[in-house]
Amino acid sequence: MSTAESKTVARGTLLSIGLRLLSFVLSQLTVRFVSAGVLGQASIPLELLLSTALFVGREGFRLALTKAEVRNGDPRDARITNVSWLTVPVGALLAVVAAFVHLHQCGQNEDTTLDYKLAGMLYCLAAFVESLAEPLVIQCLQQLDVATKAKAEGSALVMKSVSCFACLRITQSSWFRSVPMFSRVQEKTSFAVTSFGVSQLAYSIVLSGIMYREVWTRGIYWPCDVARTHNNHPYRTKLFQNFDVQTLRLVLIFTLQGLFKHALTEGDKIVLSALAGSYDQGVYALAASYGGLAARLLLQPMEENARLLFSHKRASVVREKENVDDEGKGLSTSLRNLEDSYCFLVRCATYIGLVFAGIATNYTPILLRILAGHRWGASPEASEALSAFCVYTAFLALNGMTEAFVYGVSTSGKDVTQLGIAHAVVGGMFAVVAPGLVAERGAVGLVAANCVSMACRSLYSIHFATRFFFAK
């Protein structure tokens, strides 16, 4: 783990962790100013709407386009760059679809408030603004520039927390209530959920602004008309001349397969949106916020950067395989480095998860009193849910790192299809088990169902890694 690539990934991970930690500290200011119902609406259905639009619009592109570094001037690389810029119109389309879905759901529910409806539209607008920066995010990932991405995301998270707190304070102030335009609707709505929508839009604006500013200094790979500058195949259609069809096909495969992963990852929000009220959603959201602290601050940056590291190290294996001598020494060395990195990172993630599962579960009431106040600390339901999330962290850590390896080294449609089948089976198990556990044990039952899903996904990912190294 002493190579230049590993050091770059490590610096990006530490920067991301530090900025996320600062954002978490600032976000605790908002918890004391909102009710469980407001927190539930903002954290469950609206976050689900946002994450779905963003995931579908970018995950397949990221997985397919970070396999190789792109250089200006090469016709095939220019076609790959053009593929990356498709994330902008795709993101715009998905944001519009999400807005229509949100308005349709609001129309079906007579209890929907103006506050919730306006907040949903802001979330959809934020999804579009964030998609504007996606081509530059992909360019940074291709160049293993995780520091720029971490800086942009961390700064945006800080702005999101500050703006949410500021909006909540403003909307609750007497000055705001005295404004004629807002005083007419003040009795019916508090604009508390809208404050979360404003903060999400602020996050997207800051993220996109920093990405364009940072990447502009070293050169943005803009889309170009390859058919006009490199017309080597005049009989091909413009689609084939301007876009790399193999990459497009891989994007489609990764996107379709990723839908299963997204359904599994967001399965708790889907179940809560369908079966629970806003109050129960708020209790679960608070427990998930603190219980998922390790996942957001430590595990997620580790997994994202580990996936890049695995992808680059596998590329080294392929390059050395082409130049390997008869004895195969070069191949065994590069493959051993990949295996050592895999084992090291899986152990690190697992140890982090076990610390939370074995120790943190004993101190959840104290943690809630300190961070969220006496009201939450005295709630046995919130303490039990948070303790369950601490146990869930161990399963989440193992699955996240082992699955990062699968995505990092998979290059064929067969591997991705097999992973999609495994996710589909696990998703079916979750759909069968989760409703019964939620009805019986509430939030704790939902966390237990998630633990079962993550354990099954981890088993398949470990099986994949075993086959990968033995096949080499």
PDB file of N, CA and C in Angstrom, residues 76-153:
ATOM      1  N   ARG A  76     -11.037   7.545 -30.046  1.00  0.00           N
ATOM      2  CA  ARG A  76     -11.859   6.689 -29.180  1.00  0.00           C
ATOM      3  C   ARG A  76     -12.048   7.340 -27.809  1.00  0.00           C
ATOM      4  N   ASP A  77     -10.983   7.966 -27.305  1.00  0.00           N
ATOM      5  CA  ASP A  77     -11.114   8.656 -26.021  1.00  0.00           C
ATOM      6  C   ASP A  77     -12.086   9.832 -26.129  1.00  0.00           C
ATOM      7  N   ALA A  78     -12.108  10.509 -27.278  1.00  0.00           N
ATOM      8  CA  ALA A  78     -13.062  11.598 -27.479  1.00  0.00           C
ATOM      9  C   ALA A  78     -14.488  11.061 -27.477  1.00  0.00           C
ATOM     10  N   ARG A  79     -14.680   9.888 -28.044  1.00  0.00           N
ATOM     11  CA  ARG A  79     -16.014   9.276 -28.017  1.00  0.00           C
ATOM     12  C   ARG A  79     -16.414   8.903 -26.595  1.00  0.00           C
ATOM     13  N   ILE A  80     -15.456   8.448 -25.802  1.00  0.00           N
ATOM     14  CA  ILE A  80     -15.742   8.119 -24.401  1.00  0.00           C
ATOM     15  C   ILE A  80     -16.096   9.392 -23.631  1.00  0.00           C
ATOM     16  N   THR A  81     -15.377  10.488 -23.906  1.00  0.00           N
ATOM     17  CA  THR A  81     -15.701  11.767 -23.277  1.00  0.00           C
ATOM     18  C   THR A  81     -17.115  12.209 -23.633  1.00  0.00           C
ATOM     19  N   ASN A  82     -17.501  12.027 -24.883  1.00  0.00           N
ATOM     20  CA  ASN A  82     -18.863  12.368 -25.288  1.00  0.00           C
ATOM     21  C   ASN A  82     -19.895  11.553 -24.517  1.00  0.00           C
ATOM     22  N   VAL A  83     -19.570  10.294 -24.249  1.00  0.00           N
ATOM     23  CA  VAL A  83     -20.480   9.465 -23.463  1.00  0.00           C
ATOM     24  C   VAL A  83     -20.649  10.043 -22.061  1.00  0.00           C
ATOM     25  N   SER A  84     -19.552  10.525 -21.470  1.00  0.00           N
ATOM     26  CA  SER A  84     -19.637  11.071 -20.115  1.00  0.00           C
ATOM     27  C   SER A  84     -20.543  12.296 -20.060  1.00  0.00           C
ATOM     28  N   TRP A  85     -20.589  13.093 -21.141  1.00  0.00           N
ATOM     29  CA  TRP A  85     -21.432  14.292 -21.143  1.00  0.00           C
ATOM     30  C   TRP A  85     -22.900  13.964 -21.368  1.00  0.00           C
ATOM     31  N   LEU A  86     -23.225  12.735 -21.680  1.00  0.00           N
ATOM     32  CA  LEU A  86     -24.626  12.331 -21.764  1.00  0.00           C
ATOM     33  C   LEU A  86     -25.290  12.349 -20.387  1.00  0.00           C
ATOM     34  N   THR A  87     -24.484  12.377 -19.326  1.00  0.00           N
ATOM     35  CA  THR A  87     -25.065  12.420 -17.981  1.00  0.00           C
ATOM     36  C   THR A  87     -25.868  13.694 -17.744  1.00  0.00           C
ATOM     37  N   VAL A  88     -25.543  14.766 -18.466  1.00  0.00           N
ATOM     38  CA  VAL A  88     -26.269  16.032 -18.268  1.00  0.00           C
ATOM     39  C   VAL A  88     -27.704  15.942 -18.800  1.00  0.00           C
ATOM     40  N   PRO A  89     -27.918  15.586 -20.081  1.00  0.00           N
ATOM     41  CA  PRO A  89     -29.318  15.464 -20.530  1.00  0.00           C
ATOM     42  C   PRO A  89     -30.074  14.338 -19.829  1.00  0.00           C
ATOM     43  N   VAL A  90     -29.386  13.244 -19.515  1.00  0.00           N
ATOM     44  CA  VAL A  90     -30.047  12.168 -18.788  1.00  0.00           C
ATOM     45  C   VAL A  90     -30.475  12.651 -17.403  1.00  0.00           C
ATOM     46  N   GLY A  91     -29.604  13.397 -16.727  1.00  0.00           N
ATOM     47  CA  GLY A  91     -29.942  13.937 -15.416  1.00  0.00           C
ATOM     48  C   GLY A  91     -31.104  14.914 -15.484  1.00  0.00           C
ATOM     49  N   ALA A  92     -31.143  15.740 -16.528  1.00  0.00           N
ATOM     50  CA  ALA A  92     -32.248  16.680 -16.684  1.00  0.00           C
ATOM     51  C   ALA A  92     -33.569  15.936 -16.889  1.00  0.00           C
ATOM     52  N   LEU A  93     -33.537  14.903 -17.723  1.00  0.00           N
ATOM     53  CA  LEU A  93     -34.749  14.118 -17.968  1.00  0.00           C
ATOM     54  C   LEU A  93     -35.248  13.450 -16.693  1.00  0.00           C
ATOM     55  N   LEU A  94     -34.337  12.876 -15.934  1.00  0.00           N
ATOM     56  CA  LEU A  94     -34.723  12.197 -14.701  1.00  0.00           C
ATOM     57  C   LEU A  94     -35.241  13.179 -13.662  1.00  0.00           C
ATOM     58  N   ALA A  95     -34.679  14.382 -13.621  1.00  0.00           N
ATOM     59  CA  ALA A  95     -35.180  15.400 -12.688  1.00  0.00           C
ATOM     60  C   ALA A  95     -36.617  15.792 -13.022  1.00  0.00           C
ATOM     61  N   VAL A  96     -36.925  15.909 -14.313  1.00  0.00           N
ATOM     62  CA  VAL A  96     -38.297  16.219 -14.731  1.00  0.00           C
ATOM     63  C   VAL A  96     -39.242  15.083 -14.370  1.00  0.00           C
ATOM     64  N   VAL A  97     -38.805  13.850 -14.621  1.00  0.00           N
ATOM     65  CA  VAL A  97     -39.630  12.685 -14.269  1.00  0.00           C
ATOM     66  C   VAL A  97     -39.876  12.640 -12.766  1.00  0.00           C
ATOM     67  N   ALA A  98     -38.825  12.902 -11.978  1.00  0.00           N
ATOM     68  CA  ALA A  98     -38.972  12.904 -10.520  1.00  0.00           C
ATOM     69  C   ALA A  98     -39.962  13.975 -10.071  1.00  0.00           C
ATOM     70  N   ALA A  99     -39.944  15.144 -10.722  1.00  0.00           N
ATOM     71  CA  ALA A  99     -40.880  16.217 -10.374  1.00  0.00           C
ATOM     72  C   ALA A  99     -42.320  15.795 -10.653  1.00  0.00           C
ATOM     73  N   PHE A 100     -42.554  15.155 -11.798  1.00  0.00           N
ATOM     74  CA  PHE A 100     -43.899  14.686 -12.119  1.00  0.00           C
ATOM     75  C   PHE A 100     -44.360  13.618 -11.129  1.00  0.00           C
ATOM     76  N   VAL A 101     -43.465  12.715 -10.754  1.00  0.00           N
ATOM     77  CA  VAL A 101     -43.808  11.677  -9.780  1.00  0.00           C
ATOM     78  C   VAL A 101     -44.167  12.311  -8.444  1.00  0.00           C
ATOM     79  N   HIS A 102     -43.379  13.295  -8.019  1.00  0.00           N
ATOM     80  CA  HIS A 102     -43.640  13.966  -6.749  1.00  0.00           C
ATOM     81  C   HIS A 102     -44.992  14.674  -6.757  1.00  0.00           C
ATOM     82  N   LEU A 103     -45.276  15.415  -7.825  1.00  0.00           N
ATOM     83  CA  LEU A 103     -46.548  16.127  -7.897  1.00  0.00           C
ATOM     84  C   LEU A 103     -47.726  15.158  -7.967  1.00  0.00           C
ATOM     85  N   HIS A 104     -47.529  14.041  -8.655  1.00  0.00           N
ATOM     86  CA  HIS A 104     -48.597  13.035  -8.718  1.00  0.00           C
ATOM     87  C   HIS A 104     -48.882  12.452  -7.336  1.00  0.00           C
ATOM     88  N   GLN A 105     -47.830  12.151  -6.586  1.00  0.00           N
ATOM     89  CA  GLN A 105     -48.016  11.621  -5.240  1.00  0.00           C
ATOM     90  C   GLN A 105     -48.685  12.650  -4.330  1.00  0.00           C
ATOM     91  N   CYS A 106     -48.302  13.910  -4.477  1.00  0.00           N
ATOM     92  CA  CYS A 106     -48.941  14.960  -3.676  1.00  0.00           C
ATOM     93  C   CYS A 106     -50.426  15.086  -4.010  1.00  0.00           C
ATOM     94  N   GLY A 107     -50.762  14.913  -5.305  1.00  0.00           N
ATOM     95  CA  GLY A 107     -52.157  14.995  -5.698  1.00  0.00           C
ATOM     96  C   GLY A 107     -52.996  13.837  -5.186  1.00  0.00           C
ATOM     97  N   GLN A 108     -52.344  12.688  -4.976  1.00  0.00           N
ATOM     98  CA  GLN A 108     -53.062  11.522  -4.474  1.00  0.00           C
ATOM     99  C   GLN A 108     -53.309  11.602  -2.975  1.00  0.00           C
ATOM    100  N   ASN A 109     -52.556  12.436  -2.263  1.00  0.00           N
ATOM    101  CA  ASN A 109     -52.668  12.541  -0.809  1.00  0.00           C
ATOM    102  C   ASN A 109     -53.280  13.886  -0.440  1.00  0.00           C
ATOM    103  N   GLU A 110     -54.459  13.852   0.144  1.00  0.00           N
ATOM    104  CA  GLU A 110     -55.148  15.088   0.497  1.00  0.00           C
ATOM    105  C   GLU A 110     -54.468  15.831   1.646  1.00  0.00           C
ATOM    106  N   ASP A 111     -53.662  15.124   2.441  1.00  0.00           N
ATOM    107  CA  ASP A 111     -53.006  15.749   3.593  1.00  0.00           C
ATOM    108  C   ASP A 111     -51.690  16.436   3.231  1.00  0.00           C
ATOM    109  N   THR A 112     -51.310  16.390   1.958  1.00  0.00           N
ATOM    110  CA  THR A 112     -50.043  16.995   1.545  1.00  0.00           C
ATOM    111  C   THR A 112     -50.073  18.504   1.749  1.00  0.00           C
ATOM    112  N   THR A 113     -49.030  19.044   2.358  1.00  0.00           N
ATOM    113  CA  THR A 113     -48.941  20.477   2.621  1.00  0.00           C
ATOM    114  C   THR A 113     -48.158  21.188   1.518  1.00  0.00           C
ATOM    115  N   LEU A 114     -48.344  22.496   1.447  1.00  0.00           N
ATOM    116  CA  LEU A 114     -47.565  23.302   0.508  1.00  0.00           C
ATOM    117  C   LEU A 114     -46.080  23.193   0.825  1.00  0.00           C
ATOM    118  N   ASP A 115     -45.733  23.087   2.092  1.00  0.00           N
ATOM    119  CA  ASP A 115     -44.340  22.956   2.527  1.00  0.00           C
ATOM    120  C   ASP A 115     -43.691  21.728   1.892  1.00  0.00           C
ATOM    121  N   TYR A 116     -44.364  20.583   1.981  1.00  0.00           N
ATOM    122  CA  TYR A 116     -43.820  19.335   1.435  1.00  0.00           C
ATOM    123  C   TYR A 116     -43.752  19.376  -0.086  1.00  0.00           C
ATOM    124  N   LYS A 117     -44.779  19.944  -0.728  1.00  0.00           N
ATOM    125  CA  LYS A 117     -44.797  20.009  -2.189  1.00  0.00           C
ATOM    126  C   LYS A 117     -43.661  20.889  -2.716  1.00  0.00           C
ATOM    127  N   LEU A 118     -43.473  22.044  -2.095  1.00  0.00           N
ATOM    128  CA  LEU A 118     -42.398  22.949  -2.510  1.00  0.00           C
ATOM    129  C   LEU A 118     -41.029  22.337  -2.261  1.00  0.00           C
ATOM    130  N   ALA A 119     -40.868  21.653  -1.130  1.00  0.00           N
ATOM    131  CA  ALA A 119     -39.585  21.013  -0.829  1.00  0.00           C
ATOM    132  C   ALA A 119     -39.241  19.953  -1.869  1.00  0.00           C
ATOM    133  N   GLY A 120     -40.241  19.180  -2.309  1.00  0.00           N
ATOM    134  CA  GLY A 120     -39.990  18.158  -3.325  1.00  0.00           C
ATOM    135  C   GLY A 120     -39.514  18.748  -4.631  1.00  0.00           C
ATOM    136  N   MET A 121     -40.090  19.872  -5.049  1.00  0.00           N
ATOM    137  CA  MET A 121     -39.651  20.509  -6.288  1.00  0.00           C
ATOM    138  C   MET A 121     -38.222  21.015  -6.168  1.00  0.00           C
ATOM    139  N   LEU A 122     -37.855  21.511  -4.988  1.00  0.00           N
ATOM    140  CA  LEU A 122     -36.473  21.948  -4.777  1.00  0.00           C
ATOM    141  C   LEU A 122     -35.505  20.772  -4.841  1.00  0.00           C
ATOM    142  N   TYR A 123     -35.899  19.628  -4.320  1.00  0.00           N
ATOM    143  CA  TYR A 123     -35.062  18.435  -4.406  1.00  0.00           C
ATOM    144  C   TYR A 123     -34.859  18.022  -5.861  1.00  0.00           C
ATOM    145  N   CYS A 124     -35.905  18.101  -6.667  1.00  0.00           N
ATOM    146  CA  CYS A 124     -35.781  17.737  -8.083  1.00  0.00           C
ATOM    147  C   CYS A 124     -34.861  18.714  -8.820  1.00  0.00           C
ATOM    148  N   LEU A 125     -34.993  20.008  -8.518  1.00  0.00           N
ATOM    149  CA  LEU A 125     -34.099  21.001  -9.116  1.00  0.00           C
ATOM    150  C   LEU A 125     -32.657  20.747  -8.701  1.00  0.00           C
ATOM    151  N   ALA A 126     -32.455  20.376  -7.446  1.00  0.00           N
ATOM    152  CA  ALA A 126     -31.101  20.068  -6.970  1.00  0.00           C
ATOM    153  C   ALA A 126     -30.511  18.879  -7.708  1.00  0.00           C
ATOM    154  N   ALA A 127     -31.336  17.881  -8.025  1.00  0.00           N
ATOM    155  CA  ALA A 127     -30.848  16.725  -8.778  1.00  0.00           C
ATOM    156  C   ALA A 127     -30.325  17.142 -10.151  1.00  0.00           C
ATOM    157  N   PHE A 128     -31.034  18.059 -10.818  1.00  0.00           N
ATOM    158  CA  PHE A 128     -30.578  18.536 -12.123  1.00  0.00           C
ATOM    159  C   PHE A 128     -29.272  19.313 -12.009  1.00  0.00           C
ATOM    160  N   VAL A 129     -29.182  20.223 -11.040  1.00  0.00           N
ATOM    161  CA  VAL A 129     -27.967  21.032 -10.875  1.00  0.00           C
ATOM    162  C   VAL A 129     -26.765  20.140 -10.580  1.00  0.00           C
ATOM    163  N   GLU A 130     -26.967  19.127  -9.768  1.00  0.00           N
ATOM    164  CA  GLU A 130     -25.855  18.228  -9.449  1.00  0.00           C
ATOM    165  C   GLU A 130     -25.417  17.419 -10.666  1.00  0.00           C
ATOM    166  N   SER A 131     -26.351  17.091 -11.552  1.00  0.00           N
ATOM    167  CA  SER A 131     -25.990  16.336 -12.756  1.00  0.00           C
ATOM    168  C   SER A 131     -25.102  17.152 -13.691  1.00  0.00           C
ATOM    169  N   LEU A 132     -25.127  18.483 -13.591  1.00  0.00           N
ATOM    170  CA  LEU A 132     -24.276  19.316 -14.438  1.00  0.00           C
ATOM    171  C   LEU A 132     -22.794  19.083 -14.168  1.00  0.00           C
ATOM    172  N   ALA A 133     -22.456  18.666 -12.949  1.00  0.00           N
ATOM    173  CA  ALA A 133     -21.058  18.449 -12.588  1.00  0.00           C
ATOM    174  C   ALA A 133     -20.605  17.015 -12.825  1.00  0.00           C
ATOM    175  N   GLU A 134     -21.505  16.131 -13.216  1.00  0.00           N
ATOM    176  CA  GLU A 134     -21.154  14.715 -13.313  1.00  0.00           C
ATOM    177  C   GLU A 134     -20.040  14.431 -14.338  1.00  0.00           C
ATOM    178  N   PRO A 135     -20.022  15.065 -15.529  1.00  0.00           N
ATOM    179  CA  PRO A 135     -18.906  14.803 -16.453  1.00  0.00           C
ATOM    180  C   PRO A 135     -17.545  15.135 -15.849  1.00  0.00           C
ATOM    181  N   LEU A 136     -17.483  16.179 -15.022  1.00  0.00           N
ATOM    182  CA  LEU A 136     -16.211  16.556 -14.402  1.00  0.00           C
ATOM    183  C   LEU A 136     -15.854  15.591 -13.276  1.00  0.00           C
ATOM    184  N   VAL A 137     -16.857  15.101 -12.564  1.00  0.00           N
ATOM    185  CA  VAL A 137     -16.597  14.085 -11.540  1.00  0.00           C
ATOM    186  C   VAL A 137     -16.006  12.848 -12.191  1.00  0.00           C
ATOM    187  N   ILE A 138     -16.557  12.442 -13.318  1.00  0.00           N
ATOM    188  CA  ILE A 138     -16.043  11.266 -14.034  1.00  0.00           C
ATOM    189  C   ILE A 138     -14.619  11.518 -14.504  1.00  0.00           C
ATOM    190  N   GLN A 139     -14.327  12.730 -14.988  1.00  0.00           N
ATOM    191  CA  GLN A 139     -12.962  13.048 -15.420  1.00  0.00           C
ATOM    192  C   GLN A 139     -11.982  12.933 -14.255  1.00  0.00           C
ATOM    193  N   CYS A 140     -12.373  13.405 -13.080  1.00  0.00           N
ATOM    194  CA  CYS A 140     -11.502  13.300 -11.906  1.00  0.00           C
ATOM    195  C   CYS A 140     -11.297  11.843 -11.504  1.00  0.00           C
ATOM    196  N   LEU A 141     -12.339  11.048 -11.570  1.00  0.00           N
ATOM    197  CA  LEU A 141     -12.225   9.642 -11.206  1.00  0.00           C
ATOM    198  C   LEU A 141     -11.336   8.896 -12.189  1.00  0.00           C
ATOM    199  N   GLN A 142     -11.417   9.242 -13.467  1.00  0.00           N
ATOM    200  CA  GLN A 142     -10.557   8.602 -14.462  1.00  0.00           C
ATOM    201  C   GLN A 142      -9.087   8.906 -14.201  1.00  0.00           C
ATOM    202  N   GLN A 143      -8.806  10.092 -13.684  1.00  0.00           N
ATOM    203  CA  GLN A 143      -7.429  10.501 -13.396  1.00  0.00           C
ATOM    204  C   GLN A 143      -7.018  10.199 -11.954  1.00  0.00           C
ATOM    205  N   LEU A 144      -7.881   9.492 -11.216  1.00  0.00           N
ATOM    206  CA  LEU A 144      -7.643   9.141  -9.820  1.00  0.00           C
ATOM    207  C   LEU A 144      -7.464  10.398  -8.957  1.00  0.00           C
ATOM    208  N   ASP A 145      -8.130  11.475  -9.346  1.00  0.00           N
ATOM    209  CA  ASP A 145      -8.070  12.733  -8.600  1.00  0.00           C
ATOM    210  C   ASP A 145      -9.213  12.755  -7.585  1.00  0.00           C
ATOM    211  N   VAL A 146      -9.100  11.944  -6.556  1.00  0.00           N
ATOM    212  CA  VAL A 146     -10.162  11.860  -5.557  1.00  0.00           C
ATOM    213  C   VAL A 146     -10.149  13.077  -4.623  1.00  0.00           C
ATOM    214  N   ALA A 147      -9.033  13.785  -4.552  1.00  0.00           N
ATOM    215  CA  ALA A 147      -8.948  14.941  -3.661  1.00  0.00           C
ATOM    216  C   ALA A 147      -9.889  16.057  -4.111  1.00  0.00           C
ATOM    217  N   THR A 148      -9.945  16.328  -5.421  1.00  0.00           N
ATOM    218  CA  THR A 148     -10.840  17.369  -5.927  1.00  0.00           C
ATOM    219  C   THR A 148     -12.289  17.016  -5.663  1.00  0.00           C
ATOM    220  N   LYS A 149     -12.650  15.788  -5.917  1.00  0.00           N
ATOM    221  CA  LYS A 149     -14.025  15.328  -5.672  1.00  0.00           C
ATOM    222  C   LYS A 149     -14.358  15.417  -4.182  1.00  0.00           C
ATOM    223  N   ALA A 150     -13.424  15.005  -3.340  1.00  0.00           N
ATOM    224  CA  ALA A 150     -13.662  15.051  -1.894  1.00  0.00           C
ATOM    225  C   ALA A 150     -13.795  16.491  -1.405  1.00  0.00           C
ATOM    226  N   LYS A 151     -12.977  17.386  -1.950  1.00  0.00           N
ATOM    227  CA  LYS A 151     -13.048  18.798  -1.562  1.00  0.00           C
ATOM    228  C   LYS A 151     -14.402  19.394  -1.937  1.00  0.00           C
ATOM    229  N   ALA A 152     -14.867  19.099  -3.146  1.00  0.00           N
ATOM    230  CA  ALA A 152     -16.141  19.642  -3.598  1.00  0.00           C
ATOM    231  C   ALA A 152     -17.300  19.092  -2.772  1.00  0.00           C
ATOM    232  N   GLU A 153     -17.303  17.787  -2.552  1.00  0.00           N
ATOM    233  CA  GLU A 153     -18.398  17.176  -1.792  1.00  0.00           C
ATOM    234  C   GLU A 153     -18.383  17.630  -0.336  1.00  0.00           C
TER     235      GLU A 153
END
